[in-house]
XYZ file of C-alpha atoms in Angstrom:
305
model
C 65.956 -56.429 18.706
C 67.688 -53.075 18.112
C 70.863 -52.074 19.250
C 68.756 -48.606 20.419
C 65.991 -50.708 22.129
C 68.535 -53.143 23.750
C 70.888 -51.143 25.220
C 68.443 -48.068 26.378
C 66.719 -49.897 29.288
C 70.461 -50.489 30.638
C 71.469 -46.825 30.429
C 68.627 -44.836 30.622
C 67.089 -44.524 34.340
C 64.368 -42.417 33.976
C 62.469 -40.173 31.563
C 64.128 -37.330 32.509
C 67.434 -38.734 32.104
C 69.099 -36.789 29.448
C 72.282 -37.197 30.736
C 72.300 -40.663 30.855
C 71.311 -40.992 27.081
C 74.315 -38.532 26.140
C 76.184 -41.266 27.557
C 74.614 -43.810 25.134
C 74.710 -41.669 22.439
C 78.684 -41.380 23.545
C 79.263 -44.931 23.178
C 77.476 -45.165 20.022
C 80.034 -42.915 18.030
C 78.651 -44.468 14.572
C 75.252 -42.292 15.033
C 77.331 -38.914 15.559
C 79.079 -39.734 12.571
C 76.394 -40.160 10.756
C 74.849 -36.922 11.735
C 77.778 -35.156 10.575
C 78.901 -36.851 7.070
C 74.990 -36.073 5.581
C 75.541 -32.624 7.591
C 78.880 -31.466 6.373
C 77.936 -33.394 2.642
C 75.507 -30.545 2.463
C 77.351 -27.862 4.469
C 80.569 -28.037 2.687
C 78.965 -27.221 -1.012
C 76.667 -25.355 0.284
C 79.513 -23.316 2.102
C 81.754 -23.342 -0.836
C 79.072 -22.256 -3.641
C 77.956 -18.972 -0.714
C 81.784 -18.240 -0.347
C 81.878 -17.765 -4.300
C 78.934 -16.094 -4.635
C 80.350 -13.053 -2.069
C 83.749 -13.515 -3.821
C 82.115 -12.282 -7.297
C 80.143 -10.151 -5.382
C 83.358 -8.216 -3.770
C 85.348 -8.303 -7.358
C 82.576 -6.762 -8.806
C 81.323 -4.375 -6.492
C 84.637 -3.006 -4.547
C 84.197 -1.530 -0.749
C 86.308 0.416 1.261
C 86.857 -2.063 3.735
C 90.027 0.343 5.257
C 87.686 2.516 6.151
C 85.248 -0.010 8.093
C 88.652 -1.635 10.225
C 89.319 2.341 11.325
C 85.616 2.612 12.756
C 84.881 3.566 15.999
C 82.399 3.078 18.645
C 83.152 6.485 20.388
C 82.280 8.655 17.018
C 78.970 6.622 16.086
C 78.519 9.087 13.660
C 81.170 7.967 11.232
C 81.038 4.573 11.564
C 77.111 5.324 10.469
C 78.656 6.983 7.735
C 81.081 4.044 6.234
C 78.526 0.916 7.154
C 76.101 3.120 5.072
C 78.129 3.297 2.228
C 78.873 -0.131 2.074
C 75.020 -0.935 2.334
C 74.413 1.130 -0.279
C 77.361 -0.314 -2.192
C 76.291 -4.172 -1.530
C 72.462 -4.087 -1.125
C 71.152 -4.584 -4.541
C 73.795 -6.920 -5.761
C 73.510 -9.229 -2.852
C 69.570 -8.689 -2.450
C 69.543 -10.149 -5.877
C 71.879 -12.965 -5.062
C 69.555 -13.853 -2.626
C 66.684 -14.761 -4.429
C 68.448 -17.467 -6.304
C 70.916 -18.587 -3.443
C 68.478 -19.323 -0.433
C 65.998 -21.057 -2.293
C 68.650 -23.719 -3.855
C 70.195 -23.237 -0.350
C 67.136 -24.211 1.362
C 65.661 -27.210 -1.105
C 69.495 -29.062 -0.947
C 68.911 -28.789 2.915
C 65.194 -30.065 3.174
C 66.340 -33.148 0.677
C 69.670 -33.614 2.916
C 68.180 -33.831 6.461
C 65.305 -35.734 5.161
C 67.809 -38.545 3.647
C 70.304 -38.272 6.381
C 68.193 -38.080 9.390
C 66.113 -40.893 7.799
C 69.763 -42.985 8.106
C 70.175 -41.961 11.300
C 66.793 -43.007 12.830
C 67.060 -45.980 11.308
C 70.671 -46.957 12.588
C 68.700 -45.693 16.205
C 65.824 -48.426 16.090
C 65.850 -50.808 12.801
C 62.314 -51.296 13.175
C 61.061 -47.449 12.527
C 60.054 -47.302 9.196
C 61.095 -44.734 6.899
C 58.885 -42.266 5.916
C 60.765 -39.777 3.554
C 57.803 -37.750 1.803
C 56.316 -37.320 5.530
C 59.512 -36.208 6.716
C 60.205 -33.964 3.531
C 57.282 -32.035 4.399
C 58.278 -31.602 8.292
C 61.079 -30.605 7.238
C 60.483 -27.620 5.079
C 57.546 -26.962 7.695
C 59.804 -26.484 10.467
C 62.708 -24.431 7.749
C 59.308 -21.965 7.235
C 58.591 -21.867 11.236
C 62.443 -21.231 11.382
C 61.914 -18.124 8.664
C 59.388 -16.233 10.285
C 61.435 -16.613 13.725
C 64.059 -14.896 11.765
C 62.163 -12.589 10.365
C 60.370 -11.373 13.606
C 63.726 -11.188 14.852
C 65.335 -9.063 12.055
C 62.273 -7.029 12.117
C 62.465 -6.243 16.085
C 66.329 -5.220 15.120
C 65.308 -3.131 12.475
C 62.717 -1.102 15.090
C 65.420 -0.873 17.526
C 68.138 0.679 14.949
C 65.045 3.105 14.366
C 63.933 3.934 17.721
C 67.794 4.721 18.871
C 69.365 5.625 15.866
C 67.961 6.809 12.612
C 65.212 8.861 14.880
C 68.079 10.894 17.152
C 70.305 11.330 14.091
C 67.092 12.965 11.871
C 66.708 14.865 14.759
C 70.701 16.292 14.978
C 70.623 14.117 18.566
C 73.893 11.509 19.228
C 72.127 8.129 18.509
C 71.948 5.976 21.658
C 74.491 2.692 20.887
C 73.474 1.511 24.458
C 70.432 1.335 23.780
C 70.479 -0.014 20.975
C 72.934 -2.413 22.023
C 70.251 -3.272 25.103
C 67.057 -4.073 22.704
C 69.539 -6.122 20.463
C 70.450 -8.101 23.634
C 66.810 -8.788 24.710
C 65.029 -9.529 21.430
C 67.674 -11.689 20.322
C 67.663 -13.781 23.658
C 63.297 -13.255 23.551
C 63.156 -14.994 20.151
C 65.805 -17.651 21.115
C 63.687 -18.603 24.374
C 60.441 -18.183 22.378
C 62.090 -20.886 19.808
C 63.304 -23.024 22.486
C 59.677 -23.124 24.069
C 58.124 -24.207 20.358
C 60.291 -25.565 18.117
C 60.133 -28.980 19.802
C 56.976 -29.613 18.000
C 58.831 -29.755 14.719
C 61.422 -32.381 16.765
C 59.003 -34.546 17.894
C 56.136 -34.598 14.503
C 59.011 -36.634 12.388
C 59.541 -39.218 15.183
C 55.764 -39.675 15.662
C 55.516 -40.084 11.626
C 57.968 -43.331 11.920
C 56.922 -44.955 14.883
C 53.616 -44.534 14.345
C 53.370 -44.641 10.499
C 51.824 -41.094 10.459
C 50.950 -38.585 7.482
C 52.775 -34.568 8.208
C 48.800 -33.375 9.316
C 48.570 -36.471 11.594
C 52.010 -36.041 12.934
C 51.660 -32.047 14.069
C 47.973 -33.127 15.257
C 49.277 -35.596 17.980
C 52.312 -33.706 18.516
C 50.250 -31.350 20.471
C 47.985 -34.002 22.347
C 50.942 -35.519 24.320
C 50.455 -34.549 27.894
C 52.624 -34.164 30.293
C 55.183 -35.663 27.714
C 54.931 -32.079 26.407
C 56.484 -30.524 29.418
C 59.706 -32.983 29.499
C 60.097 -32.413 25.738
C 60.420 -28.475 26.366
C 62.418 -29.189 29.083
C 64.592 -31.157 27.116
C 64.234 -28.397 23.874
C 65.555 -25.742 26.555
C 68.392 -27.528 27.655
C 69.462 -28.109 24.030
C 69.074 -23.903 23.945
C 71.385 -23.584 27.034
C 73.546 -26.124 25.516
C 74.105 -24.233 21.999
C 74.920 -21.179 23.920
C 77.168 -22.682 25.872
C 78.682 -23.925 22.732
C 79.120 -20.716 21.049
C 81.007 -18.944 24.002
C 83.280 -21.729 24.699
C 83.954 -21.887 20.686
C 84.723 -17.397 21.268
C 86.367 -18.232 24.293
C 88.596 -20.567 22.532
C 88.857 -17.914 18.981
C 90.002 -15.829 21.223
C 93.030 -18.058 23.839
C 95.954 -17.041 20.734
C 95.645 -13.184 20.487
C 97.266 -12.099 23.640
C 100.537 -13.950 21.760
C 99.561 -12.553 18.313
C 102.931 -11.034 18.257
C 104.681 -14.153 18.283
C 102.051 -16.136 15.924
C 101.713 -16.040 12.772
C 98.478 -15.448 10.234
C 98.216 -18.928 9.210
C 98.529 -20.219 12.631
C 95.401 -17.794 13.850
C 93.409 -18.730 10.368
C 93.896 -22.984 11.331
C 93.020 -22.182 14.801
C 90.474 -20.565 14.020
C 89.623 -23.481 11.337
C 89.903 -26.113 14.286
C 87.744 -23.974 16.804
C 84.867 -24.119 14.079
C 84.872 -27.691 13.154
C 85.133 -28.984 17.121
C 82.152 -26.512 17.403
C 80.435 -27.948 14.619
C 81.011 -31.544 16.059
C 79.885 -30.748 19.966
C 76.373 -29.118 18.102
C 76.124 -32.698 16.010
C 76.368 -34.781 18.697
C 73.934 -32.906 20.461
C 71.603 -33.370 18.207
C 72.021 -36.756 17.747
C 71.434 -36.632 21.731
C 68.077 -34.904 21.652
C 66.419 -37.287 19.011
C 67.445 -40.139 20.634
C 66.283 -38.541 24.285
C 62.787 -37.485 22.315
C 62.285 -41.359 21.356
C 63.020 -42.682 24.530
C 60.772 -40.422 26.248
C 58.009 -41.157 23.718
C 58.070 -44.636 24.146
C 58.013 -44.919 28.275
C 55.218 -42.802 27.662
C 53.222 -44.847 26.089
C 54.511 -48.035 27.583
């Protein structure tokens, strides 16, 4: 019997219990480290090969960066000015940067989680099978589902900067910042909820492939004929969504404890801080993930007995 299947009846108390299998997961460090070495194996290249891609970007194609720290909020007018010369400076040499780096970006990730979640799932319950062409496929499926979320969102931003901005200055009016700032608030926290509500679908397909020895079509198709599983799992999916944003604002929160002594710290100081910040961020989100699949399993399988 697995480690997963033998120590989950002692620790979990009900379906609902998601707190109870973050303690598992907690006492299970192994699985979180997992998560992270075939995370940050990807991440860290990844990182490291976008980092050098700006850097020949900016040596090539010089802004007046001066000019954007001197910006100001209260004369909207010139900081439209500078940010538009820098677009205009950047667009087409990072545009065509793009074409190349997200698709290797994007492959290297589908071929990463597939291998390293495959590890972890199997390190959950030994007796899953691995399914790794199923779960390649789930994979980019969900990466695309993940696209057009950013892509609605980017567009909604786009139509707000319009509607406040680029209309009022064509017209010689002060563009509206507060507005602007407004719609930027609620589409960005619209398309996060909206995400939260269906993304669990592309959680839950590459478990059902495993335990169930599914194709991708297969998997999707009973994904959404679970029942009132369904509503725990977006329970669960929102939670996660609460949790990650509760992440990020403790991570600024922390970014942000060192500048009221900035005078008596020094650049280097700030940068590792700021260093340290990131990778306990990075850590928290990992574990949390870890969390979630594990939660999604257990659920799945009181479910069905």
């Amino acid at each position: 019997m697995s480690t997963y299947q033998s120590q989950s009846s002692k620790t979990i108390r009900g379906t609902q219990s998601f707190v109870g299998t973050m303690s598992w997961v907690w006492k299970h460090p192994l699985l979180v480290g997992l998560e992270i070495l075939w995370r940050w194996l990807w991440g860290i290249p990844a990182l490291w090969l976008t980092a050098r891609t700006a850097k020949r970007i900016l040596d090539q194609y010089p802004v007046d960066w001066n000019a954007l720290q001197h910006v100001s909020l209260l004369d909207p007018m010139h900081a439209a000015d500078v940010a538009g010369a820098i677009i205009a400076v950047l667009a087409a040499p990072v545009t065509e940067a793009l074409t190349w780096l997200l698709p290797l970006l994007m492959l290297t990730w589908v071929a990463a989680h597939t291998i390293g979640r495959t590890i972890v799932l199997h390190r959950i319950d030994a007796e899953l099978m691995p399914r790794p062409a199923t779960f390649l496929l789930l994979t980019l499926l969900r990466l695309t589902a993940l696209a057009f979320a950013f892509f609605v969102w980017w567009r909604s931003l786009l139509w707000s900067s319009t509607i406040t901005i680029a209309n009022p200055i064509a017209q010689g009016r002060e563009p509206n910042l507060v507005g602007y700032c407004a719609l930027l608030i609620i589409f960005s926290m619209g398309v996060f909820v909206l995400w939260g509500v269906v993304s669990w679908v592309f959680s839950i397909a590459p478990l059902l492939a495993v335990v169930r020895q599914l194709t991708a079509a297969q998997a999707i198709r009973d994904s959404l004929r679970l029942g009132a599983l369904r509503q725990k799992l977006v329970e669960i999916n929102l939670v996660m969504g609460i949790v990650k944003i509760a992440l990020i604002v403790l991570a600024m929160v922390f970014s942000a404890t060192p500048l009221p002594f900035q005078e008596v710290t020094t650049e280097s100081f700030l940068h590792t801080w700021w260093a340290g910040v990131t990778v306990a961020y990075l850590i928290a989100s990992d574990f949390f993930h870890v969390a979630r699949t594990v939660a999604y399993l257990q659920l799945y399988r009181r479910s069905t007995g």
